[in-house]
Coordinates of C-alpha atoms and ligand atoms in Angstrom, one line a residue:
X1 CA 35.5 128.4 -28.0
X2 CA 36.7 125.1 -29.9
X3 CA 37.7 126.4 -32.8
X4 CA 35.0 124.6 -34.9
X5 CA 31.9 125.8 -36.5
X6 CA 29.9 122.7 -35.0
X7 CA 30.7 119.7 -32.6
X8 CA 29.1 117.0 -34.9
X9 CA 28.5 117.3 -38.8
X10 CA 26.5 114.8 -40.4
X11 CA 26.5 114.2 -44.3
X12 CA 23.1 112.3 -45.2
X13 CA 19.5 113.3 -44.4
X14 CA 18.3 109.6 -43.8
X15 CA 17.2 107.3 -41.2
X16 CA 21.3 106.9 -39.6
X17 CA 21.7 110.8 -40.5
X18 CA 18.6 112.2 -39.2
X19 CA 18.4 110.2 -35.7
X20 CA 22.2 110.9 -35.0
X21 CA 22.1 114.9 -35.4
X22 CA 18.8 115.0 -33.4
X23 CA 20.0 112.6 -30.5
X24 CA 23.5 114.5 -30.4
X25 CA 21.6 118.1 -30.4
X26 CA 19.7 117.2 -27.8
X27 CA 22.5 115.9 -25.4
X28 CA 23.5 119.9 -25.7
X29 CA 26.1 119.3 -29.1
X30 CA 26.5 122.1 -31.6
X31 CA 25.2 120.0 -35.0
X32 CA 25.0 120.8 -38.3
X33 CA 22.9 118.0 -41.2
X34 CA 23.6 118.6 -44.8
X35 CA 21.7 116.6 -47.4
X36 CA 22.4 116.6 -51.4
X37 CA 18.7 116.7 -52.2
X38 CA 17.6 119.6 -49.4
X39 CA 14.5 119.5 -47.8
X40 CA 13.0 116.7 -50.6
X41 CA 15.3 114.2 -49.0
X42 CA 15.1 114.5 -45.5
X43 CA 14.2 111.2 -44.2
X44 CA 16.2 109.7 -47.1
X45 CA 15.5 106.7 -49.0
X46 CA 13.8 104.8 -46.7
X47 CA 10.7 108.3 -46.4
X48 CA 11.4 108.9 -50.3
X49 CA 12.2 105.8 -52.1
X50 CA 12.7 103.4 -50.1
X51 CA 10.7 101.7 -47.0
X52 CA 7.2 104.2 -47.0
X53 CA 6.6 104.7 -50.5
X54 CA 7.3 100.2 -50.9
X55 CA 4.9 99.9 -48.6
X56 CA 2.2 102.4 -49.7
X57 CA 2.0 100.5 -53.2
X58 CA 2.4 97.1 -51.1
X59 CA -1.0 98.0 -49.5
X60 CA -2.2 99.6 -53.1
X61 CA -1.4 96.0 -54.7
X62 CA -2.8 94.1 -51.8
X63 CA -6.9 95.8 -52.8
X64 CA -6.8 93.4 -55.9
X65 CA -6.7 90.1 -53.6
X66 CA -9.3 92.0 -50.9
X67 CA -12.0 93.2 -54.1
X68 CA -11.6 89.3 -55.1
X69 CA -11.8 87.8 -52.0
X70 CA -14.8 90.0 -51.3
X71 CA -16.7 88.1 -53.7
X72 CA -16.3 85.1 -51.8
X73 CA -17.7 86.4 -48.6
X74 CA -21.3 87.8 -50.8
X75 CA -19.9 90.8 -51.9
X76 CA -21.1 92.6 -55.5
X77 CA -18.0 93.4 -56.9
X78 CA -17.8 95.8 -60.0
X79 CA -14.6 94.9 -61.6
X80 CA -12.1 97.2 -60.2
X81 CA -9.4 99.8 -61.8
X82 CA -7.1 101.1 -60.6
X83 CA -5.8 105.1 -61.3
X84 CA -2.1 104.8 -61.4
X85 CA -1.9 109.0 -61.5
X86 CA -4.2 109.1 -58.1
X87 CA -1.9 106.9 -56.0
X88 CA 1.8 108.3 -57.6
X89 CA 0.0 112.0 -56.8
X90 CA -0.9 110.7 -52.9
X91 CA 2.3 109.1 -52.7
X92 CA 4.3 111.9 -53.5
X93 CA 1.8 114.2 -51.4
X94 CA 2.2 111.9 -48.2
X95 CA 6.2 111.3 -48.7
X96 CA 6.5 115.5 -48.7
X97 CA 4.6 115.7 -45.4
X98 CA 6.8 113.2 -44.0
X99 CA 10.2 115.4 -45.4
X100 CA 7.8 118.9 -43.5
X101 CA 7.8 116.0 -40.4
X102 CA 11.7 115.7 -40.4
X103 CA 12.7 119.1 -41.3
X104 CA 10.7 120.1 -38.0
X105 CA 11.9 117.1 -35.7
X106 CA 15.6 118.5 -36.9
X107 CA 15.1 122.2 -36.4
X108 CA 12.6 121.5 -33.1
X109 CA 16.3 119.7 -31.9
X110 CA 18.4 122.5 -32.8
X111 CA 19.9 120.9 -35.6
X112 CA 21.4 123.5 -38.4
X113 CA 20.4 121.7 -41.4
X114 CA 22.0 122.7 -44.8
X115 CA 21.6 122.0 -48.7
X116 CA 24.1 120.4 -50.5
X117 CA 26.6 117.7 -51.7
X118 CA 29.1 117.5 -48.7
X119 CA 32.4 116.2 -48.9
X120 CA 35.7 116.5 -46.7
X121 CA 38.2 118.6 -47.4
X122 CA 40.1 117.5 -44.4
X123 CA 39.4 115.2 -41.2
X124 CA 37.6 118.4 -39.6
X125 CA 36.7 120.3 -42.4
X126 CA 33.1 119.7 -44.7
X127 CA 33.4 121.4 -48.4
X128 CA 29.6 122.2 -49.3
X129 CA 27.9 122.3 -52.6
X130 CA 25.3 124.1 -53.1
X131 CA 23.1 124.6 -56.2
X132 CA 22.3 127.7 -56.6
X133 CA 18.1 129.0 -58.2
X134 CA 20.3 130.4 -61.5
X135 CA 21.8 127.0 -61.7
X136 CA 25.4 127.8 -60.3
X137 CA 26.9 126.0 -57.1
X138 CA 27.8 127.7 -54.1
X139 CA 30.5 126.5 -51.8
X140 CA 31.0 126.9 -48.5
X141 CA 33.3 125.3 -45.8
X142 CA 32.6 124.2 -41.9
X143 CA 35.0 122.9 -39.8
X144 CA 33.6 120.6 -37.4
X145 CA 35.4 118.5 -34.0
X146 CA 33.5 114.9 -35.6
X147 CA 32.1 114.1 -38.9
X148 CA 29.3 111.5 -39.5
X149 CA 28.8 110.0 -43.0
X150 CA 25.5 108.8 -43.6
X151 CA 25.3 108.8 -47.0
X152 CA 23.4 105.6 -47.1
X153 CA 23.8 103.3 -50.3
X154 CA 22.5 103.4 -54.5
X155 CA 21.5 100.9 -56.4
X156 CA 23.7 98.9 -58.7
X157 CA 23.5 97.8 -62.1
X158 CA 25.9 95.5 -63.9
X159 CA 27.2 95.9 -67.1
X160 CA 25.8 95.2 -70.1
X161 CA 24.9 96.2 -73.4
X162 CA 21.2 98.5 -73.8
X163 CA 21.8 99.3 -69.8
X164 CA 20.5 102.9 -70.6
X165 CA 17.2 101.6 -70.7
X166 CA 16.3 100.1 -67.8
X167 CA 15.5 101.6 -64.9
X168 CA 16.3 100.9 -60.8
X169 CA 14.2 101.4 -57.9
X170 CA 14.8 105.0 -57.5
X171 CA 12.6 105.9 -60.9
X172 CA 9.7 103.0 -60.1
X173 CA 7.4 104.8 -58.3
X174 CA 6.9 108.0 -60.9
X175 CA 7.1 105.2 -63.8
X176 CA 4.8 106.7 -66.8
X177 CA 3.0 105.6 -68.0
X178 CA 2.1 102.1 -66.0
X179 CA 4.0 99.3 -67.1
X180 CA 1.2 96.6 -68.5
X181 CA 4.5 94.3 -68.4
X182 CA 6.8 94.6 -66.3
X183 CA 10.0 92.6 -66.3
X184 CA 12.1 92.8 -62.6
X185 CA 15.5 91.2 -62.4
X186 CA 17.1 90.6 -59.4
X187 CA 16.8 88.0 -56.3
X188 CA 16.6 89.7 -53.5
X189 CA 13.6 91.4 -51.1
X190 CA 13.3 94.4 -53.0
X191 CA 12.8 92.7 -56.5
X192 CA 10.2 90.5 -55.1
X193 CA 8.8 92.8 -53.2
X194 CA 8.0 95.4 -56.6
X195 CA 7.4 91.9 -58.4
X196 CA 4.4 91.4 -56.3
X197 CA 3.3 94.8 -56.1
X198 CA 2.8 95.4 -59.6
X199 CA 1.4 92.1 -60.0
X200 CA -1.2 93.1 -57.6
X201 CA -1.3 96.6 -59.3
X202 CA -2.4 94.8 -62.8
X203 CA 1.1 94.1 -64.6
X204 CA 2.3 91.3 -66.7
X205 CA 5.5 90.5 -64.4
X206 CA 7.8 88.6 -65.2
X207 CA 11.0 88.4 -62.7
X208 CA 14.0 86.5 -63.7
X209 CA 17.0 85.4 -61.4
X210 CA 20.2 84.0 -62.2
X211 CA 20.4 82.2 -58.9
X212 CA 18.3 78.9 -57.8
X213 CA 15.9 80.0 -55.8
X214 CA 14.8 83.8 -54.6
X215 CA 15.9 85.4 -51.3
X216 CA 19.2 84.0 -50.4
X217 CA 19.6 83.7 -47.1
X218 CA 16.3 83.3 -45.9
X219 CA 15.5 80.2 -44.6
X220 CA 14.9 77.5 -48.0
X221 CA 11.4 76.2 -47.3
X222 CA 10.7 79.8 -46.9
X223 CA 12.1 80.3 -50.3
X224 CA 10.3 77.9 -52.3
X225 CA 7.1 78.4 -50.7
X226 CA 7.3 82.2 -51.2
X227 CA 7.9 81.2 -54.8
X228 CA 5.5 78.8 -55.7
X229 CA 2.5 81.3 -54.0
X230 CA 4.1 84.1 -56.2
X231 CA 3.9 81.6 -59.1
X232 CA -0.1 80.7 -58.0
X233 CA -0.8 84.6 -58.0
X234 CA 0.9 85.1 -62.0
X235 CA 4.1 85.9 -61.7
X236 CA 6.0 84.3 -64.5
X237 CA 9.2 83.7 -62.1
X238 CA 12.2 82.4 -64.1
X239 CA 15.3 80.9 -62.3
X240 CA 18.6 80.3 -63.0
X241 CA 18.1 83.1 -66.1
X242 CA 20.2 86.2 -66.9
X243 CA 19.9 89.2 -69.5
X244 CA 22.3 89.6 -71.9
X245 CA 21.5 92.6 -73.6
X246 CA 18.1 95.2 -74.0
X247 CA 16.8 97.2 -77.0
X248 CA 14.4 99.1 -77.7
X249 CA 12.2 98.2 -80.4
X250 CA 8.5 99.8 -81.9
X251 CA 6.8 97.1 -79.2
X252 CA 8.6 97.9 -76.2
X253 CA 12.0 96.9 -74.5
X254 CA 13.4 93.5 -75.5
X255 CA 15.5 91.4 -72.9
X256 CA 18.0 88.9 -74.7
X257 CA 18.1 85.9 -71.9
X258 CA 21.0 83.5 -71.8
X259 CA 19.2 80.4 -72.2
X260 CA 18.1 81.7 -76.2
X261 CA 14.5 83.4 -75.0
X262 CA 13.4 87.0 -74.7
X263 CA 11.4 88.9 -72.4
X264 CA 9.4 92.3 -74.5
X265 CA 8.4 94.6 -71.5
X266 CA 7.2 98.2 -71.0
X267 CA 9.6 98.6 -68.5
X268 CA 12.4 96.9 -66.9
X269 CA 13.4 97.2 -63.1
X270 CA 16.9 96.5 -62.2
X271 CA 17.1 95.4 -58.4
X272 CA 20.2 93.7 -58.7
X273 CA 21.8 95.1 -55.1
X274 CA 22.7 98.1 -53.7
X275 CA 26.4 99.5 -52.9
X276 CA 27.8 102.0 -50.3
X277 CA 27.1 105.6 -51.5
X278 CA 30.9 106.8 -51.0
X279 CA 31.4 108.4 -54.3
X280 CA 32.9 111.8 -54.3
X281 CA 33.3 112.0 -50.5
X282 CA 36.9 112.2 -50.6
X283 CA 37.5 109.6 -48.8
X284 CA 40.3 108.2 -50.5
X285 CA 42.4 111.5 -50.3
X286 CA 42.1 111.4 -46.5
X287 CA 43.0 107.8 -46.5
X288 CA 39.9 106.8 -44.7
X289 CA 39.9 102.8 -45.4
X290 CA 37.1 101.2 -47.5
X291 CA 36.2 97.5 -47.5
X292 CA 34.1 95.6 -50.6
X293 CA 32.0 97.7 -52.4
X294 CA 33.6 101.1 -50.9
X295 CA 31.7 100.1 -47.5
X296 CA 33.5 102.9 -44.9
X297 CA 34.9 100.5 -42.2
X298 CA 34.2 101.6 -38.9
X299 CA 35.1 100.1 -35.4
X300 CA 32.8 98.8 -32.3
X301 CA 32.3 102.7 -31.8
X302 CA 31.6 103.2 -36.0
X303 CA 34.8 105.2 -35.7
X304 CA 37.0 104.9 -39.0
X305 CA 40.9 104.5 -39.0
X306 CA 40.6 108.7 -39.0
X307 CA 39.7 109.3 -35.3
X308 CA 37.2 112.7 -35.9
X309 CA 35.3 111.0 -38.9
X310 CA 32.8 108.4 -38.0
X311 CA 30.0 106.3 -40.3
X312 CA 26.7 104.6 -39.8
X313 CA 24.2 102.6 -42.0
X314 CA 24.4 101.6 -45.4
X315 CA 27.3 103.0 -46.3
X316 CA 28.8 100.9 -43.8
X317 CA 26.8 98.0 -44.9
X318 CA 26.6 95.8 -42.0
X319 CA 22.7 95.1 -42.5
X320 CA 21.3 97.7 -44.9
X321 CA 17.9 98.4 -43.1
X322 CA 16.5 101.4 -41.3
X323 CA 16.5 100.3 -37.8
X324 CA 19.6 99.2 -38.1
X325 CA 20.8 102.7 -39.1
X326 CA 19.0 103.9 -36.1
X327 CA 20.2 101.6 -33.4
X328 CA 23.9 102.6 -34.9
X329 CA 22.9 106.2 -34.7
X330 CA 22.0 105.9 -31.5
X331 CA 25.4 104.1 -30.1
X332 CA 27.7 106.5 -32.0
X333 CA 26.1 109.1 -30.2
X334 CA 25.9 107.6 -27.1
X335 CA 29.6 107.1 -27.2
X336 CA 30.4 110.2 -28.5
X337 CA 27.8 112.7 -26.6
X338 CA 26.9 110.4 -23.6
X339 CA 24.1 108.2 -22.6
X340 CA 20.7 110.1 -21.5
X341 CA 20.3 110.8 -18.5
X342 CA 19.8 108.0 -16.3
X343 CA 20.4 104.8 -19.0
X344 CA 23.4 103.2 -20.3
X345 CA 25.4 103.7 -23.5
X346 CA 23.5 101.7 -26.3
X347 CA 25.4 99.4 -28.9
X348 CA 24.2 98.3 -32.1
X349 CA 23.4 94.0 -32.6
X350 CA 23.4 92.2 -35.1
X351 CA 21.7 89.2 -34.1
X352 CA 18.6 88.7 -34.1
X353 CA 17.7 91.2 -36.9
X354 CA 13.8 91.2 -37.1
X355 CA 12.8 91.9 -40.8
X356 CA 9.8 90.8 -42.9
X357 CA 9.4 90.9 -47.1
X358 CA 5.9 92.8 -48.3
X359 CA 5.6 90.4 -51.1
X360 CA 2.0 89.1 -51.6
X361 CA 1.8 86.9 -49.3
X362 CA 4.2 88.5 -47.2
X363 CA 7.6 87.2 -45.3
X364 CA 8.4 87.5 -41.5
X365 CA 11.6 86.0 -40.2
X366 CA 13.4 86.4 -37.1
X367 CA 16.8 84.3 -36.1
X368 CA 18.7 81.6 -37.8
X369 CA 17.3 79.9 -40.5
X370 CA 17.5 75.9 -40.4
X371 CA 21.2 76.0 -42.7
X372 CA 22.7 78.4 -40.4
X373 CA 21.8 76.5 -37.4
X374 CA 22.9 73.2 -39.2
X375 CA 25.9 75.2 -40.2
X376 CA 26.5 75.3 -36.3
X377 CA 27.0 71.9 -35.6
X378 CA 23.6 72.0 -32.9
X379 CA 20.7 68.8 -33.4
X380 CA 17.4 70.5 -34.0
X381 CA 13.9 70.2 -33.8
X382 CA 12.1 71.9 -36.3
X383 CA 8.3 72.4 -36.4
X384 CA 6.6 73.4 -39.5
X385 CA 3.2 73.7 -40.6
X386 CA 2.1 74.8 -44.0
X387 CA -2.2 75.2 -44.0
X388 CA -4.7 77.3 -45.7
X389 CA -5.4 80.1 -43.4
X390 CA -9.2 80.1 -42.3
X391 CA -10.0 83.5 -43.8
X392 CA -9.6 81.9 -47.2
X393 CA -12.1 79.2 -46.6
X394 CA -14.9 81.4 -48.2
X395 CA -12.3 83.9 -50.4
X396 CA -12.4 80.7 -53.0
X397 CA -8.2 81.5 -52.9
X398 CA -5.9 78.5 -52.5
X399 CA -3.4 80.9 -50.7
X400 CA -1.6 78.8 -48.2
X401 CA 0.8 80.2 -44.9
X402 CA 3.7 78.3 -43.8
X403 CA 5.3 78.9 -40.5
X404 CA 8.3 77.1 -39.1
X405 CA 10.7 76.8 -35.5
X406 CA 14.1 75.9 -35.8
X407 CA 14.6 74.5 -32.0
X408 CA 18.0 73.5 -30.1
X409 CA 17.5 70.1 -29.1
X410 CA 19.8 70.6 -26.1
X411 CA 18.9 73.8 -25.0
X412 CA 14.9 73.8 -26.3
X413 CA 15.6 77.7 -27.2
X414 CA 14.1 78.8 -30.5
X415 CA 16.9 79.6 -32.5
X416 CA 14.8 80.7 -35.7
X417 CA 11.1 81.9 -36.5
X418 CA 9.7 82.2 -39.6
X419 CA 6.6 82.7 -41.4
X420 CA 5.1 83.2 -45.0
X421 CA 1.3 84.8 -44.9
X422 CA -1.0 87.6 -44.4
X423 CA 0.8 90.3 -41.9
X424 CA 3.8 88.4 -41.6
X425 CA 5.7 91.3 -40.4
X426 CA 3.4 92.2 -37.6
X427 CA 3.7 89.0 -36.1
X428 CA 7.0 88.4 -36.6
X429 CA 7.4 92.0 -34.6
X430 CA 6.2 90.7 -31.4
X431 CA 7.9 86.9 -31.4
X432 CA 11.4 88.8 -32.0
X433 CA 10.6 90.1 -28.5
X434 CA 10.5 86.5 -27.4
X435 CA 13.4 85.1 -29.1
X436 CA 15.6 88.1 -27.5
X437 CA 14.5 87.1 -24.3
X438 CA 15.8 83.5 -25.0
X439 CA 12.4 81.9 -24.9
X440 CA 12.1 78.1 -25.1
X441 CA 9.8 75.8 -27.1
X442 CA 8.3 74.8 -23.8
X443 CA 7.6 78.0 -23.0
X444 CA 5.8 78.9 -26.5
X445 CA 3.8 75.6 -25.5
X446 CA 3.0 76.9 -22.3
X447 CA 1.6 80.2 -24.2
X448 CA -2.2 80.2 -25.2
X449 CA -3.2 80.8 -28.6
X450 CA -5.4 83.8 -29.6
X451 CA -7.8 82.1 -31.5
X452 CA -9.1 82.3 -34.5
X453 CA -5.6 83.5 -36.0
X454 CA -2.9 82.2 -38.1
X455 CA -0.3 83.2 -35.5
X456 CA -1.4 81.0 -32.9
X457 CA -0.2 77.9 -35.0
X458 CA 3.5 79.3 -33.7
X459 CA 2.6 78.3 -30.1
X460 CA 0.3 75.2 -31.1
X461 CA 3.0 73.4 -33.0
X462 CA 3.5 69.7 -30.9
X463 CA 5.6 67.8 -32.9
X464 CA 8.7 68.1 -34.8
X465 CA 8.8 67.4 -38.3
X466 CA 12.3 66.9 -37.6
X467 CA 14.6 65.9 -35.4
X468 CA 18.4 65.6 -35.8
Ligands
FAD501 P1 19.8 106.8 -46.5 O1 18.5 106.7 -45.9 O2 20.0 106.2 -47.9 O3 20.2 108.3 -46.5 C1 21.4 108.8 -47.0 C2 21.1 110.2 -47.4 O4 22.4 110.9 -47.7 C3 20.3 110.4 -48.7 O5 19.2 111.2 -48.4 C4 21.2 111.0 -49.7 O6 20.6 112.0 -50.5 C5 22.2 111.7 -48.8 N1 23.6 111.9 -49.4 C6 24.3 111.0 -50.0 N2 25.5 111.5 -50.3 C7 25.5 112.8 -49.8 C8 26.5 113.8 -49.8 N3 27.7 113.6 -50.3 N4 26.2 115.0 -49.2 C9 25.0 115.2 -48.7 N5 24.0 114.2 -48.7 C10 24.3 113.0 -49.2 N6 14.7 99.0 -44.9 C11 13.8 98.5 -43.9 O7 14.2 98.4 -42.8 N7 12.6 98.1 -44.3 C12 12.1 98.2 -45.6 O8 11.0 97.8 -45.8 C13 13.0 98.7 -46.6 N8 12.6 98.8 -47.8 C14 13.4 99.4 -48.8 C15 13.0 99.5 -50.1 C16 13.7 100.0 -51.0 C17 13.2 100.1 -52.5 C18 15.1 100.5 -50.7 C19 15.9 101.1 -51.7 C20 15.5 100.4 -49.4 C21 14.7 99.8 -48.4 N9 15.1 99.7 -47.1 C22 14.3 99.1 -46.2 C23 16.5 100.0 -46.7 C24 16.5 101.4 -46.0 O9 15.9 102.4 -46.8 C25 18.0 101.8 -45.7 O10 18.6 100.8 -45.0 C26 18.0 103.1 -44.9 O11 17.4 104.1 -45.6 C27 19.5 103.4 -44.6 O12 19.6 104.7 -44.0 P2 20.9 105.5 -44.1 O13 20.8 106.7 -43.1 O14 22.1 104.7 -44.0 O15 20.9 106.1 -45.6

């Protein structure tokens, strides 16, 4: 025998945790899985409050446009209402069959899985925490040969005076009661994407961003066309703004801005990033080195600088999405366990990163965006075209789609694909396919369109808008 309780022990139930201990069970390891919030967190945040539950109020918001857009196409509508209770109650009910869904995947593997707050004692040995039903903790100790942090990431709210009152993305889906205003700060995907979603549930939303324009680092016509459709649908979207301080008052929350103005809200949601979720893992007293933020840094292999204790997903924060937790569970244990049977060792990329925003209308991008490839030195051709989609002919909606190609000139490969409209993220899905096969704009043009559809513009595009 080894000497160690297990061969692998993985700290965090989520998408990097949960894929790891099954994968290395099943190559024959010895694995134990310990999550903080037991069986109510398997899957993580991306099953709990994350990814599935986003998107289950993403298609809850989306009804408003269909009930109006009905009317359009000759349908009676009464006006609709929605019961907030109903969908938190289905939520929840669907999120704790998907937690039953991974407890069984885990156990069906092998895997040991444990409750508790993990952290290491030493570089082979896991402390456990373990609340107990008459409120104590229990603690117990394995010793493992390799120990995977997955502890994924939290979100982060600055500083400021009346912070106790506003809440982060972790508490919006049980909020009570619903928020008839709503005031979201923050730029990024998830701000814009609960932005949307309560505007479509029936909010007052207002979203304010200190920056110049939402979603850094998608591509900028992207951007502004995102926010002017979010600006058409309601939302009061104020740029270049920042809170100062919050009370509460007898009317509700009030928001100090910088620029003199104030926001009163029910609720405010703070989406203002997230950071690696390293506290009280001991990683200091083992020396295990931390970049910005406390990201764990890991090597090619997502080994750290202490050779039996490895990391994956958020809390290495390379790209903080599920299937990039995945693809990095899969290479660490592919290198540490061995490749299945008959296929070679996977590695995680980083290029290329498919990845679509639920707002209303929704984002799909794939590839550079037209800065980065500027940034590059290459000439380009870029073809764009922004139209009303055909399906709000009759809707009476003046929702319009935009969907651009950033194109080497030399080499005619699409470098970049992106998209704002209806599914975005569905059709996004299958052109990444393309672009990691290298494809070319000829070769788009030599595609036929499935027509009627909005996705066919993407291989119907003739001529640049620009070239240079
Ligand atoms: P996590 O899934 O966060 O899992 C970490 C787990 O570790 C947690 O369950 C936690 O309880 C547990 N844990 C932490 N510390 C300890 C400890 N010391 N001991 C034991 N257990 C511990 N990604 C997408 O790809 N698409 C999306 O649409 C998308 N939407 C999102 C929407 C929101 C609101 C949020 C917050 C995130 C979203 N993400 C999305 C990101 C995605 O959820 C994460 O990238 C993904 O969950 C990361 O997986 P992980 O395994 O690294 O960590």
């Amino acid at each position: 025998m080894s000497g160690f309780d297990f061969d692998l022990f993985v700290i965090g139930g989520g998408s990097g945790g949960v894929r790891a201990a099954r994968l290395a069970a099943q190559r024959g390891a010895r694995v134990a899985l310990a999550e903080a919030r037991g069986l109510e967190g398997l899957g993580g945040t991306c099953v709990t409050l994350g990814c599935i539950p986003k998107k289950l109020y993403h298609y809850a918001a989306h009804y408003a446009h269909g009930f109006d857009e009905a009317r359009g196409y000759g349908w009676h509508v009464d006006p609709p209402r929605l019961d907030w209770a109903t969908l938190k109650r289905r939520r929840a009910a669907e999120i704790a069959r998907l937690n039953g869904v991974y407890e069984r995947l885990l156990q069906g593997s092998g895997v040991t899985v444990l409750h508790g707050w993990a952290r290491l004692a030493d570089p082979h040995t896991v402390e456990l925490h373990t609340p107990r039903p008459d409120g104590s903790t229990g603690t117990q100790r394995w010793r493992a040969e390799r120990i995977l942090i997955a502890t994924g990431g939290t979100p982060h709210v600055p500083h400021f005076q009346g912070r106790e009152h506003v809440i982060t993305s972790d508490q919006v889906f049980d909020l009570e009661p619903f928020p008839q205003r709503l005031l979201v700060v923050g730029g990024g995907y998830i701000a814009c994407e609960f932005a949307s979603i309560f505007l479509g549930l029936g909010a007052r939303v207002t979203q304010l961003y200190r920056g110049e324009q939402i979603l850094r680092g998608f591509d900028d016509e992207v951007r502004h066309f995102l926010a002017d459709e979010m600006r058409k649908k309601g939302l009061d979207l104020r740029l270049a703004t920042s809170v100062v301080a919050v009370r509460r008052a007898a009317d509700g929350l009030h928001a100090v801005l910088d620029d003199g103005g104030h926001v009163v809200a029910d609720a405010i949601l703070y989406a203002t990033g997230r950071v690696p979720n390293v506290h009280g893992l001991g990683l200091e007293a083992l020396g295990v080195a931390q970049g910005a933020q406390g990201a764990i840094v890991v090597d090619d292999h997502f080994c750290t600088n202490v050779p039996s204790v490895y990391a994956v997903g958020d809390v290495v924060a390379r790209a903080a999405l599920t299937p990039v937790a995945l693809a990095e569970a899969m290479a660490v244990v592919d290198h540490l366990f061995g490749p299945a049977p008959g296929q070679s060792a996977r590695k995680a990329r980083y290029d290329l990163i498919p990845t679509a925003v639920f707002t209303l209308p929704s984002v799909g991008t794939v590839g550079l965006t037209e800065a980065q490839a500027r940034a590059e030195g290459r000439r380009l051709r870029i073809y764009r075209s922004a139209f009303k989609p055909l399906r709000h002919t009759l809707s009476g909606h003046d929702e319009r789609a935009l969907v651009k190609l950033v194109v080497d000139d030399a080499s005619d490969r699409v470098l970049g694909l992106h998209m704002v409209g209806p599914d975005a993220g569905e059709i996004v899905q299958g052109f990444a396919v393309a672009l990691r096969c290298g494809a070319t704009k000829a070769q788009f043009d030599a595609t036929l369109g499935i027509h009627p559809t909005l996705a066919e513009e993407f291989v119907t595009m003739r001529e640049p808008v620009t070239t240079g």
